[in-house]
Amino acid sequence: MLLNEEVRGQLKERFRDLKDDVKLVIFTKKDDCRHCGDNQKLMEEIADLSGKISVEVFDIQADKEQVDKYGIDKVPATAVVGREDYGIRLYGMPTGYDFVSLIESIHLVSTGETQFTDEENKYLKGLKKDAHLQVFVSPGCPHCPAATIVAHQMARVSGKVRSDMIDSSQFPQLASKYKVSGVPHTVINETSSQLGAVPAPVIIKKINESAG
Amino acid sequence: MFNFTLGSGRANADISQVFDVVVIGGGPGGLSAAMYAGRYSLKTLLIEKKVVCGGQMATISSIENYPGLDKPVSGSHLAGEMESQAVKMDVKILHGQVTSVNFADEIKELNTPKGLIRARTVIICTGAQPRMLDVPGEKEHMSKGVSYCATCDGHLYLDKTIAVVGGGNTALEETVTLSKFAKKIFLIHRREEFRADKLIRNKVKAVPKIEFLHNATVRKIDFSHESNKHILVSVKGEERTLDVDGIFIFVGIEPHSGIFGDTLKLKYGFIVTDEEMGTNVEGVFAAGDIRSKNLRQIATAVGDGAIAAFSAAKYLAD
Ligand SMILES: Cc1cc2nc3c(=O)[nH]c(=O)nc-3n(C[C@H](O)[C@H](O)[C@H](O)COP(=O)(O)OP(=O)(O)OC[C@H]3O[C@@H](n4cnc5c(N)ncnc54)[C@H](O)[C@@H]3O)c2cc1C
């Protein structure tokens, strides 16, 4: 067991107020993926704790159709899917503070509860431009869940926003490609970025300014 | 093996009630105060502005001086344990920032984005945040090479050259952590001798990849050009340019006391209390790093927290 008895107990309690069913769609790879096996095990253990959570497993090489459907390009990957696919992804096995973000994502997808004001919600729903948010985080970073949660909430509200949480320690090449030298670091539509955890309006402004 | 941090999730507390004790801040001081208040069967709410509890402790790579933990643990691990111990005592946790307070009446009022919170007693445990160096280039390059958190960003400097600024226990302990990633570290300290304890000084001195620059101050940080990242350092009055990919700053702390300045007695920004953690306002107590005191550690924060909860209980009983 990856999760100890105490954490399992707390999670069961936490999952009590889930509403919609949640599907954790995970992507693995046979060889050459250090944490794919553990990621799958972790998600299965989580699904065991609530009747509302299930797991589907695909292989990034063998299951082309699913890979395209969910837009997956690296492993381990987890799509947190609710009544529909809101575009919420976690790349890397979520440990440490990234685990907080996983649990919050499950909750978010299932309940739709966000901290946004009515005005922010309205704005997000009316967003014309597509936005791809890539939030680089690390397991030892207590400031990171706040950044991930804002980006994921934006994806939950707006069909135009996709949000990836990426563990910079499991994807160092990608982190260095985007010149990530501190986390949280959110890459917006490939062209601009936001450092630190900031409220949604700051990200929205950057989406509007970004190309794409 | 793997560590899975949980966080406290959403508060299910009914915030329309008047709480016996409201603790502001979920670092070790606040978690201890709340746990003790819970054990005294007081209706207790803890308010933490971040998504997770732990405060500064959550950023400590390895804690080696907390009694009872013979094997070093991470700050996030200890934060998780303290939090679940408090929650077991029926402490409710609300995530949101206290933006202003009114301590004028017997029932104290606290403003948060989630609504007005009312309490018979308040324990302030808002702690502190890392102090900035206050040199040109620091603000502009925050998170772009300038960092205050080794557990967050250390891995991004694998096989790179970095500088660390500071000479206290925190700076030296975190330098040892960073030496697991970086290929070379310049440890910059403004005095001849480190302030850190001998034990920790000896630990850093044993790491060959660390170069010591004493009597040195950082003058400027310039990470604007990818191919020419550097800092300017004055060493014994002589200017030196150091080519580094990042700089980690551990030069002390800045208290979170802004919202209390009008009502509470402060000294250099820290809240003045008596031995029982009482402030100049009846029913308002302070504990942990936010207090005016000499030793700011987890052990002293949890001790303060326990005393503050006891004092709050006594105040309520009288
Ligand atoms: C890098 C580093 C390494 C360290 N290493 C060690 C070590 O090895 N051993 C040791 O004993 N100590 C160490 N310390 C010191 C130790 O972390 C602190 O002494 C301790 O965390 C203080 O606890 P606290 O609860 O008083 O405050 P903090 O830990 O600062 O917590 C305060 C909390 O209050 C919250 N808060 C602030 N304002 C508000 C508001 N308005 N509304 C709501 N919430 C608010 C903050 O978000 C924070 O979570 C280290 C510190 C650092 C930074």
Coordinates of C-alpha atoms and ligand atoms in Angstrom, one line a residue:
Chain A
M1 CA 0.0 0.0 0.0
L2 CA 1.3 3.5 -0.9
L3 CA -1.3 5.3 1.3
N4 CA -1.2 4.5 5.0
E5 CA -4.3 3.7 7.0
E6 CA -4.6 7.2 8.4
V7 CA -4.4 9.0 5.1
R8 CA -6.9 6.5 3.7
G9 CA -9.3 7.3 6.5
Q10 CA -9.0 11.0 6.0
L11 CA -9.5 10.7 2.3
K12 CA -12.7 8.6 2.7
E13 CA -14.0 11.3 4.9
R14 CA -13.0 14.0 2.3
F15 CA -14.7 12.1 -0.5
R16 CA -18.0 12.0 1.2
D17 CA -19.1 15.3 -0.3
L18 CA -18.3 14.3 -3.9
K19 CA -21.2 14.8 -6.3
D20 CA -20.5 13.8 -9.9
D21 CA -18.6 10.6 -10.6
V22 CA -14.9 11.1 -11.3
K23 CA -12.8 9.0 -13.7
L24 CA -9.0 9.0 -13.3
V25 CA -7.8 8.3 -16.8
I26 CA -4.1 7.3 -16.5
F27 CA -1.5 6.9 -19.2
T28 CA 1.5 4.6 -18.6
K29 CA 4.4 3.2 -20.7
K30 CA 5.8 -0.3 -20.5
D31 CA 9.5 0.6 -20.2
D32 CA 11.4 3.7 -19.5
C33 CA 8.9 5.3 -17.1
R34 CA 10.2 5.5 -13.6
H35 CA 6.9 6.4 -11.8
C36 CA 4.2 5.0 -14.1
G37 CA 3.7 1.8 -12.1
D38 CA 3.5 3.7 -8.8
N39 CA 1.2 6.3 -10.3
Q40 CA -1.2 3.7 -11.4
K41 CA -1.1 2.0 -8.0
L42 CA -1.7 5.3 -6.3
M43 CA -4.8 6.1 -8.4
E44 CA -6.2 2.6 -7.9
E45 CA -5.8 3.0 -4.2
I46 CA -7.6 6.3 -4.3
A47 CA -10.4 4.9 -6.4
D48 CA -10.9 2.1 -3.8
L49 CA -11.8 4.8 -1.3
S50 CA -15.0 6.1 -3.0
G51 CA -17.7 4.5 -5.1
K52 CA -17.7 7.7 -7.1
I53 CA -14.1 7.4 -8.3
S54 CA -12.9 4.9 -11.0
V55 CA -9.7 4.4 -12.9
E56 CA -9.1 3.7 -16.6
V57 CA -5.6 2.8 -17.8
F58 CA -4.1 3.3 -21.2
D59 CA -0.6 2.9 -22.7
I60 CA 0.9 5.9 -24.4
Q61 CA 2.3 3.8 -27.2
A62 CA -0.5 1.2 -27.7
D63 CA -3.6 3.3 -27.2
K64 CA -3.2 5.9 -29.9
E65 CA -6.9 6.8 -30.1
Q66 CA -7.1 7.6 -26.3
V67 CA -3.8 9.4 -26.4
D68 CA -5.2 11.8 -29.1
K69 CA -8.6 12.1 -27.4
Y70 CA -7.0 13.3 -24.1
G71 CA -4.1 15.1 -25.8
I72 CA -1.4 13.3 -23.8
D73 CA 2.3 13.7 -24.7
K74 CA 4.2 12.4 -21.7
V75 CA 3.9 9.9 -18.9
P76 CA 2.9 9.3 -16.2
A77 CA -0.2 11.3 -17.0
T78 CA -3.6 11.5 -15.3
A79 CA -6.7 13.1 -16.7
V80 CA -9.2 14.0 -14.0
V81 CA -12.5 13.6 -15.8
G82 CA -15.9 14.3 -14.5
R83 CA -19.3 14.5 -16.2
E84 CA -17.3 15.7 -19.1
D85 CA -13.6 16.2 -19.8
Y86 CA -12.7 19.7 -18.5
G87 CA -9.1 19.5 -19.7
I88 CA -7.6 18.9 -16.2
R89 CA -4.3 16.9 -16.3
L90 CA -1.6 16.0 -13.9
Y91 CA 1.8 15.0 -15.2
G92 CA 4.1 13.0 -13.0
M93 CA 3.1 11.0 -10.0
P94 CA 1.7 13.4 -7.5
T95 CA 3.5 13.2 -4.1
G96 CA 4.2 15.7 -1.3
Y97 CA 2.3 18.9 -1.9
D98 CA 1.3 17.8 -5.5
F99 CA -0.9 15.3 -3.8
V100 CA -2.9 18.1 -2.2
S101 CA -3.5 19.3 -5.7
L102 CA -4.7 15.9 -6.9
I103 CA -7.2 15.6 -4.2
E104 CA -8.4 19.2 -4.7
S105 CA -8.7 18.4 -8.5
I106 CA -10.9 15.4 -7.8
H107 CA -13.1 17.5 -5.6
L108 CA -13.2 20.3 -8.1
V109 CA -14.2 18.1 -11.0
S110 CA -16.9 16.4 -9.0
T111 CA -18.5 19.4 -7.3
G112 CA -17.7 22.3 -9.5
E113 CA -17.0 24.5 -6.5
T114 CA -14.6 27.4 -7.1
Q115 CA -13.6 30.5 -5.3
F116 CA -14.3 32.8 -8.2
T117 CA -16.6 35.8 -8.0
D118 CA -19.7 35.9 -10.2
E119 CA -17.9 38.4 -12.4
E120 CA -14.9 36.1 -12.9
N121 CA -17.1 33.2 -13.7
K122 CA -19.0 35.2 -16.3
Y123 CA -15.8 36.4 -17.8
L124 CA -14.3 32.9 -18.0
K125 CA -17.5 31.4 -19.5
G126 CA -17.4 34.1 -22.2
L127 CA -13.7 33.6 -23.0
K128 CA -13.2 33.7 -26.8
K129 CA -9.6 32.6 -26.9
D130 CA -8.3 29.1 -26.2
A131 CA -5.8 28.9 -23.3
H132 CA -3.4 26.2 -22.4
L133 CA -2.0 26.6 -18.9
Q134 CA 1.0 24.5 -17.8
V135 CA 1.7 24.9 -14.1
F136 CA 5.2 23.8 -13.1
V137 CA 5.3 22.7 -9.5
S138 CA 7.4 20.5 -7.1
P139 CA 6.4 18.1 -4.3
G140 CA 8.4 20.2 -1.7
C141 CA 6.6 23.5 -2.6
P142 CA 3.9 24.5 -0.2
H143 CA 3.0 27.6 -2.4
C144 CA 2.3 25.4 -5.4
P145 CA -1.1 23.9 -4.7
A146 CA -2.6 27.4 -4.8
A147 CA -1.3 28.0 -8.3
T148 CA -2.5 24.6 -9.6
I149 CA -5.9 25.0 -8.0
V150 CA -6.5 28.4 -9.7
A151 CA -5.5 27.1 -13.1
H152 CA -7.6 23.9 -12.7
Q153 CA -10.6 25.9 -11.5
M154 CA -10.3 28.1 -14.6
A155 CA -10.4 24.9 -16.7
R156 CA -13.4 23.6 -14.8
V157 CA -15.4 26.7 -15.5
S158 CA -14.3 27.5 -19.1
G159 CA -14.4 25.1 -22.0
K160 CA -11.7 27.2 -23.6
V161 CA -9.1 26.6 -20.9
R162 CA -6.9 23.4 -20.5
S163 CA -4.8 23.1 -17.4
D164 CA -1.8 20.8 -16.8
M165 CA 0.0 20.5 -13.5
I166 CA 3.6 19.3 -14.3
D167 CA 6.0 18.1 -11.6
S168 CA 9.2 19.9 -12.5
S169 CA 11.3 17.3 -10.7
Q170 CA 9.9 14.5 -12.8
F171 CA 10.1 16.4 -16.1
P172 CA 13.4 18.4 -15.8
Q173 CA 13.9 18.7 -19.6
L174 CA 10.5 20.3 -20.0
A175 CA 11.2 22.6 -17.0
S176 CA 14.4 23.7 -18.6
K177 CA 12.8 24.1 -22.0
Y178 CA 10.4 26.7 -20.5
K179 CA 13.3 28.1 -18.4
V180 CA 11.6 27.3 -15.1
S181 CA 14.0 28.4 -12.4
G182 CA 11.4 28.7 -9.5
V183 CA 8.0 27.1 -8.8
P184 CA 5.1 27.6 -9.1
H185 CA 5.6 28.8 -12.7
T186 CA 2.7 28.9 -15.1
V187 CA 3.3 28.9 -18.8
I188 CA 0.4 30.5 -20.7
N189 CA -0.2 29.5 -24.3
E190 CA 3.5 28.7 -24.8
T191 CA 4.3 32.4 -25.1
S192 CA 4.0 34.0 -21.8
S193 CA 4.3 33.0 -18.2
Q194 CA 3.4 33.9 -14.6
L195 CA 5.5 33.3 -11.6
G196 CA 4.2 32.5 -8.1
A197 CA 0.6 31.8 -7.0
V198 CA -1.7 34.6 -8.2
P199 CA -5.5 35.1 -8.4
A200 CA -7.3 34.2 -11.6
P201 CA -7.7 37.8 -13.0
V202 CA -3.9 38.0 -13.3
I203 CA -3.9 34.8 -15.4
I204 CA -6.9 36.0 -17.4
K205 CA -5.1 39.2 -18.3
K206 CA -2.1 37.3 -19.5
I207 CA -4.3 35.0 -21.6
N208 CA -5.8 38.1 -23.3
E209 CA -2.3 39.5 -24.0
S210 CA -0.9 36.2 -25.2
A211 CA -0.6 35.2 -28.8
G212 CA -2.6 32.1 -29.9
Chain B
M1 CA 9.5 6.3 0.3
F2 CA 6.8 8.6 -1.0
N3 CA 5.3 11.3 1.1
F4 CA 1.7 12.3 0.5
T5 CA 0.6 15.6 2.1
L6 CA -3.1 16.0 2.5
G7 CA -3.9 19.5 3.6
S8 CA -7.1 20.1 5.5
G9 CA -9.5 20.5 2.7
R10 CA -12.5 22.8 3.1
A11 CA -13.7 23.9 6.5
N12 CA -17.1 22.6 7.5
A13 CA -17.3 24.9 10.5
D14 CA -20.3 27.0 11.0
I15 CA -18.7 30.4 11.1
S16 CA -21.8 32.2 12.3
Q17 CA -21.2 31.0 15.9
V18 CA -19.0 32.8 18.3
F19 CA -15.8 30.8 18.8
D20 CA -14.1 30.4 22.2
V21 CA -10.7 30.6 20.5
V22 CA -9.7 31.7 17.0
V23 CA -6.1 31.1 16.1
I24 CA -4.8 33.2 13.2
G25 CA -2.0 31.3 11.3
G26 CA -1.4 27.6 10.7
G27 CA 2.3 27.3 11.3
P28 CA 3.7 25.2 14.2
G29 CA 2.8 27.9 16.7
G30 CA -0.9 28.1 15.5
L31 CA -1.3 24.3 15.2
S32 CA 0.0 23.8 18.7
A33 CA -2.2 26.5 20.2
A34 CA -5.2 25.1 18.3
M35 CA -4.5 21.5 19.4
Y36 CA -4.2 22.6 23.1
A37 CA -7.3 24.7 22.9
G38 CA -9.1 21.7 21.4
R39 CA -7.9 19.6 24.3
Y40 CA -9.4 22.1 26.7
S41 CA -12.7 21.5 25.0
L42 CA -12.9 25.0 23.7
K43 CA -14.7 25.7 20.4
T44 CA -11.7 26.4 18.2
L45 CA -11.2 27.7 14.7
L46 CA -7.8 28.1 13.0
I47 CA -7.6 30.5 10.0
E48 CA -4.7 29.9 7.6
K49 CA -4.4 32.1 4.5
K50 CA -2.6 29.5 2.4
V51 CA -4.1 26.3 0.8
V52 CA -1.9 24.3 3.2
C53 CA -0.8 24.6 6.8
G54 CA 2.8 24.5 8.1
G55 CA 4.0 28.1 7.6
Q56 CA 7.7 28.5 7.3
M57 CA 8.1 25.1 8.7
A58 CA 6.6 23.6 5.5
T59 CA 9.7 24.8 3.6
I60 CA 12.3 23.2 5.8
S61 CA 14.1 20.4 4.0
S62 CA 15.2 18.5 7.0
I63 CA 14.5 19.1 10.7
E64 CA 17.2 17.9 13.0
N65 CA 16.6 19.8 16.2
Y66 CA 13.1 19.1 17.2
P67 CA 13.1 17.0 20.3
G68 CA 11.7 13.5 19.9
L69 CA 12.3 13.3 16.2
D70 CA 15.7 11.5 16.3
K71 CA 15.6 10.8 12.6
P72 CA 15.4 14.0 10.6
V73 CA 12.0 14.6 8.9
S74 CA 10.8 17.2 6.3
G75 CA 8.9 20.2 7.5
S76 CA 5.9 19.2 5.4
H77 CA 5.8 15.8 7.1
L78 CA 5.8 17.4 10.6
A79 CA 3.2 20.0 9.5
G80 CA 0.9 17.1 8.3
E81 CA 1.3 15.4 11.7
M82 CA 0.6 18.5 13.7
E83 CA -2.4 19.3 11.6
S84 CA -4.0 15.9 12.0
Q85 CA -3.4 16.0 15.7
A86 CA -5.2 19.3 15.9
V87 CA -8.1 18.2 13.7
K88 CA -8.5 15.1 16.0
M89 CA -9.2 17.6 18.8
D90 CA -12.1 18.9 16.7
V91 CA -10.3 22.0 15.7
K92 CA -11.9 23.5 12.5
I93 CA -9.7 24.9 9.8
L94 CA -10.7 27.8 7.5
H95 CA -8.5 28.7 4.6
G96 CA -8.5 32.4 4.0
Q97 CA -6.6 35.5 5.0
V98 CA -7.6 37.6 8.0
T99 CA -7.5 41.1 6.4
S100 CA -8.5 43.3 9.4
V101 CA -9.3 42.9 13.1
N102 CA -11.4 44.7 15.7
F103 CA -10.4 44.0 19.2
A104 CA -12.3 46.9 20.8
D105 CA -15.1 44.8 22.4
E106 CA -15.3 41.7 24.5
I107 CA -16.3 39.7 21.3
K108 CA -13.5 40.2 18.9
E109 CA -14.1 40.4 15.2
L110 CA -11.9 39.2 12.3
N111 CA -12.6 40.0 8.6
T112 CA -11.9 37.2 6.1
P113 CA -13.0 36.7 2.5
K114 CA -15.3 33.9 3.8
G115 CA -17.1 36.3 6.1
L116 CA -16.8 37.9 9.6
I117 CA -15.5 35.7 12.3
R118 CA -16.3 36.3 16.0
A119 CA -14.3 35.1 18.9
R120 CA -14.1 35.4 22.7
T121 CA -10.3 35.1 22.5
V122 CA -7.8 35.4 19.7
I123 CA -4.3 33.8 19.5
I124 CA -2.1 35.5 16.9
C125 CA 0.4 33.1 15.2
T126 CA 0.9 34.8 11.9
G127 CA 4.7 34.2 12.0
A128 CA 6.9 35.7 9.4
Q129 CA 8.2 35.4 5.8
P130 CA 11.8 35.4 4.5
R131 CA 13.3 38.9 4.4
M132 CA 14.5 40.2 1.1
L133 CA 18.1 41.3 0.5
D134 CA 16.8 44.6 -1.0
V135 CA 19.4 44.9 -3.8
P136 CA 18.9 45.8 -7.4
G137 CA 17.7 42.9 -9.6
E138 CA 16.2 40.9 -6.7
K139 CA 12.6 41.7 -7.2
E140 CA 12.7 41.5 -11.0
H141 CA 14.3 38.0 -10.9
M142 CA 12.2 36.5 -8.1
S143 CA 11.5 32.9 -9.1
K144 CA 13.7 33.6 -12.2
G145 CA 16.8 32.7 -10.4
V146 CA 16.2 34.3 -7.0
S147 CA 14.7 31.9 -4.5
Y148 CA 13.9 31.8 -0.8
C149 CA 12.9 28.1 -0.7
A150 CA 15.4 25.2 -1.2
T151 CA 12.7 22.5 -0.9
C152 CA 10.7 24.2 -3.7
D153 CA 13.4 25.1 -6.2
G154 CA 16.6 23.2 -5.3
H155 CA 16.1 20.4 -7.9
L156 CA 16.0 23.1 -10.7
Y157 CA 19.7 23.8 -10.1
L158 CA 21.0 20.3 -10.7
D159 CA 24.7 20.5 -11.7
K160 CA 24.5 24.3 -11.8
T161 CA 26.4 27.0 -9.9
I162 CA 24.5 28.9 -7.3
A163 CA 25.1 31.5 -4.5
V164 CA 23.6 31.3 -1.1
V165 CA 23.4 34.4 1.1
G166 CA 23.2 34.3 4.9
G167 CA 25.2 33.1 7.9
G168 CA 22.6 31.8 10.4
N169 CA 21.4 28.3 11.0
T170 CA 18.8 28.4 8.3
A171 CA 21.2 29.6 5.6
L172 CA 23.8 27.0 6.4
E173 CA 21.3 24.1 6.8
E174 CA 19.7 24.9 3.5
T175 CA 23.1 25.2 1.9
V176 CA 23.8 21.6 2.8
T177 CA 20.5 20.6 1.2
L178 CA 21.3 22.6 -1.9
S179 CA 24.7 20.9 -2.2
K180 CA 22.9 17.7 -3.1
F181 CA 21.9 19.4 -6.4
A182 CA 24.3 22.2 -7.3
K183 CA 27.8 21.4 -8.6
K184 CA 29.2 24.5 -6.9
I185 CA 28.0 26.9 -4.2
F186 CA 29.3 30.3 -3.2
L187 CA 28.2 30.9 0.4
I188 CA 28.1 34.7 0.9
H189 CA 28.1 36.1 4.4
R190 CA 28.6 39.7 5.4
R191 CA 30.6 39.0 8.6
E192 CA 33.9 37.4 9.4
E193 CA 32.2 34.5 11.3
F194 CA 29.0 32.7 10.7
R195 CA 26.2 33.2 13.3
A196 CA 25.2 29.6 12.9
D197 CA 25.8 27.0 15.7
K198 CA 29.2 25.2 15.6
L199 CA 27.6 21.9 14.8
I200 CA 26.1 23.3 11.6
R201 CA 29.2 25.3 10.7
N202 CA 31.2 22.1 10.8
K203 CA 28.7 20.4 8.6
V204 CA 29.0 23.0 5.8
K205 CA 32.8 23.2 6.1
A206 CA 32.9 19.4 5.3
V207 CA 31.3 19.9 1.9
P208 CA 34.1 20.6 -0.7
K209 CA 31.9 22.2 -3.4
I210 CA 31.1 25.1 -1.1
E211 CA 33.3 28.2 -1.4
F212 CA 33.1 30.7 1.4
L213 CA 33.0 34.4 0.9
H214 CA 33.2 36.2 4.3
N215 CA 32.9 40.0 4.8
A216 CA 31.0 39.9 1.5
T217 CA 27.8 41.7 0.5
V218 CA 25.7 41.2 -2.7
R219 CA 25.4 44.5 -4.6
K220 CA 23.4 43.5 -7.6
I221 CA 21.7 40.6 -9.2
D222 CA 21.6 40.4 -13.0
F223 CA 20.0 37.3 -14.6
S224 CA 18.6 39.2 -17.6
H225 CA 20.8 37.5 -20.2
E226 CA 20.6 33.7 -20.4
S227 CA 24.2 33.4 -21.4
N228 CA 25.6 35.9 -18.8
K229 CA 23.8 35.4 -15.5
H230 CA 25.8 36.9 -12.7
I231 CA 25.8 38.7 -9.4
L232 CA 28.1 41.5 -8.2
V233 CA 29.6 41.0 -4.8
S234 CA 31.8 43.2 -2.7
V235 CA 34.3 41.0 -0.8
K236 CA 36.3 42.9 1.8
G237 CA 35.7 46.1 -0.2
E238 CA 36.7 44.6 -3.5
E239 CA 34.1 44.1 -6.3
R240 CA 33.8 40.6 -7.7
T241 CA 31.5 39.2 -10.4
L242 CA 30.3 35.7 -9.8
D243 CA 28.7 33.7 -12.7
V244 CA 25.8 31.9 -11.1
D245 CA 22.6 30.4 -12.3
G246 CA 20.7 31.2 -9.2
I247 CA 20.8 32.8 -5.8
F248 CA 19.1 31.5 -2.6
I249 CA 18.5 34.1 0.1
F250 CA 18.3 33.3 3.8
V251 CA 18.9 36.6 5.7
G252 CA 16.3 36.6 8.4
I253 CA 12.5 37.2 8.5
E254 CA 9.9 39.9 8.2
P255 CA 7.0 39.6 10.7
H256 CA 3.3 39.4 9.5
S257 CA 2.1 42.1 11.9
G258 CA 0.7 44.8 9.5
I259 CA -3.0 44.4 10.5
F260 CA -2.2 44.6 14.2
G261 CA -0.1 47.8 14.2
D262 CA -3.0 50.0 15.3
T263 CA -4.1 48.0 18.3
L264 CA -1.2 46.0 19.6
K265 CA 2.1 47.0 21.1
L266 CA 4.9 46.1 18.7
K267 CA 8.7 46.1 18.9
Y268 CA 10.6 46.2 15.6
G269 CA 7.3 44.8 14.1
F270 CA 7.0 41.9 16.5
I271 CA 4.2 41.7 19.0
V272 CA 5.1 42.3 22.6
T273 CA 3.7 39.8 25.1
D274 CA 4.1 38.9 28.7
E275 CA 5.4 35.5 29.9
E276 CA 1.9 34.0 29.5
M277 CA 1.7 35.2 25.9
G278 CA -0.8 38.0 26.7
T279 CA -0.7 41.1 24.6
N280 CA -1.7 44.6 25.7
V281 CA -5.4 43.8 24.8
E282 CA -7.3 41.5 27.2
G283 CA -8.2 38.2 25.5
V284 CA -5.7 38.6 22.7
F285 CA -2.6 36.4 22.8
A286 CA 0.4 35.9 20.5
A287 CA 2.6 32.9 20.0
G288 CA 5.5 31.8 17.8
D289 CA 7.8 33.8 15.5
I290 CA 5.4 36.8 15.5
R291 CA 6.4 37.5 19.2
S292 CA 9.1 39.8 20.2
K293 CA 11.7 37.2 21.5
N294 CA 15.2 35.9 21.0
L295 CA 14.9 32.4 19.7
R296 CA 12.6 31.6 16.8
Q297 CA 12.3 27.9 16.3
I298 CA 9.7 25.2 15.9
A299 CA 10.3 24.1 19.5
T300 CA 9.8 27.6 20.9
A301 CA 6.7 28.2 18.6
V302 CA 4.9 25.1 19.8
G303 CA 5.8 26.0 23.4
D304 CA 4.4 29.5 23.0
G305 CA 1.3 28.0 21.4
A306 CA 0.6 25.7 24.3
I307 CA 1.0 28.5 26.9
A308 CA -1.2 30.9 24.8
A309 CA -4.0 28.2 24.7
F310 CA -3.7 27.7 28.4
S311 CA -3.9 31.5 29.0
A312 CA -6.9 31.7 26.7
A313 CA -8.7 29.0 28.6
K314 CA -7.9 30.7 31.9
Y315 CA -9.2 34.0 30.6
L316 CA -12.4 32.4 29.5
A317 CA -12.9 30.6 32.9
D318 CA -12.4 33.8 34.9
Ligands
LIG1 C1 14.1 27.8 5.4 C2 13.9 27.7 6.9 C3 14.5 26.7 7.7 C4 14.2 26.6 9.0 N1 14.8 25.6 9.7 C5 14.5 25.3 11.0 C6 14.9 24.2 11.7 O1 15.7 23.4 11.2 N2 14.5 24.0 13.0 C7 13.7 24.9 13.7 O2 13.3 24.7 14.8 N3 13.2 26.0 13.0 C8 13.6 26.2 11.7 N4 13.1 27.3 11.1 C9 12.2 28.3 11.8 C10 10.8 27.8 12.0 O3 10.3 27.4 10.7 C11 9.9 28.9 12.6 O4 10.4 29.3 13.8 C12 8.5 28.4 12.8 O5 7.9 28.0 11.6 C13 7.6 29.5 13.4 O6 6.3 29.1 13.5 P1 5.1 30.1 13.6 O7 3.9 29.2 13.7 O8 5.3 31.0 14.6 O9 5.1 30.9 12.2 P2 5.1 30.5 10.7 O10 5.7 29.2 10.5 O11 5.6 31.7 10.0 O12 3.5 30.3 10.3 C14 2.7 31.4 10.2 C15 1.4 31.1 9.4 O13 0.5 32.2 9.5 C16 -0.1 32.4 8.3 N5 -0.6 33.7 8.2 C17 0.1 34.9 8.2 N6 -0.7 36.0 8.2 C18 -2.0 35.5 8.1 C19 -3.3 36.2 8.0 N7 -3.4 37.5 8.0 N8 -4.4 35.4 7.9 C20 -4.3 34.0 8.0 N9 -3.1 33.4 8.0 C21 -1.9 34.1 8.1 C22 1.0 32.1 7.3 O14 0.5 31.8 6.0 C23 1.7 30.9 7.9 O15 1.2 29.7 7.5 C24 13.4 27.5 9.7 C25 12.8 28.5 8.9 C26 13.0 28.6 7.6 C27 12.3 29.7 6.8

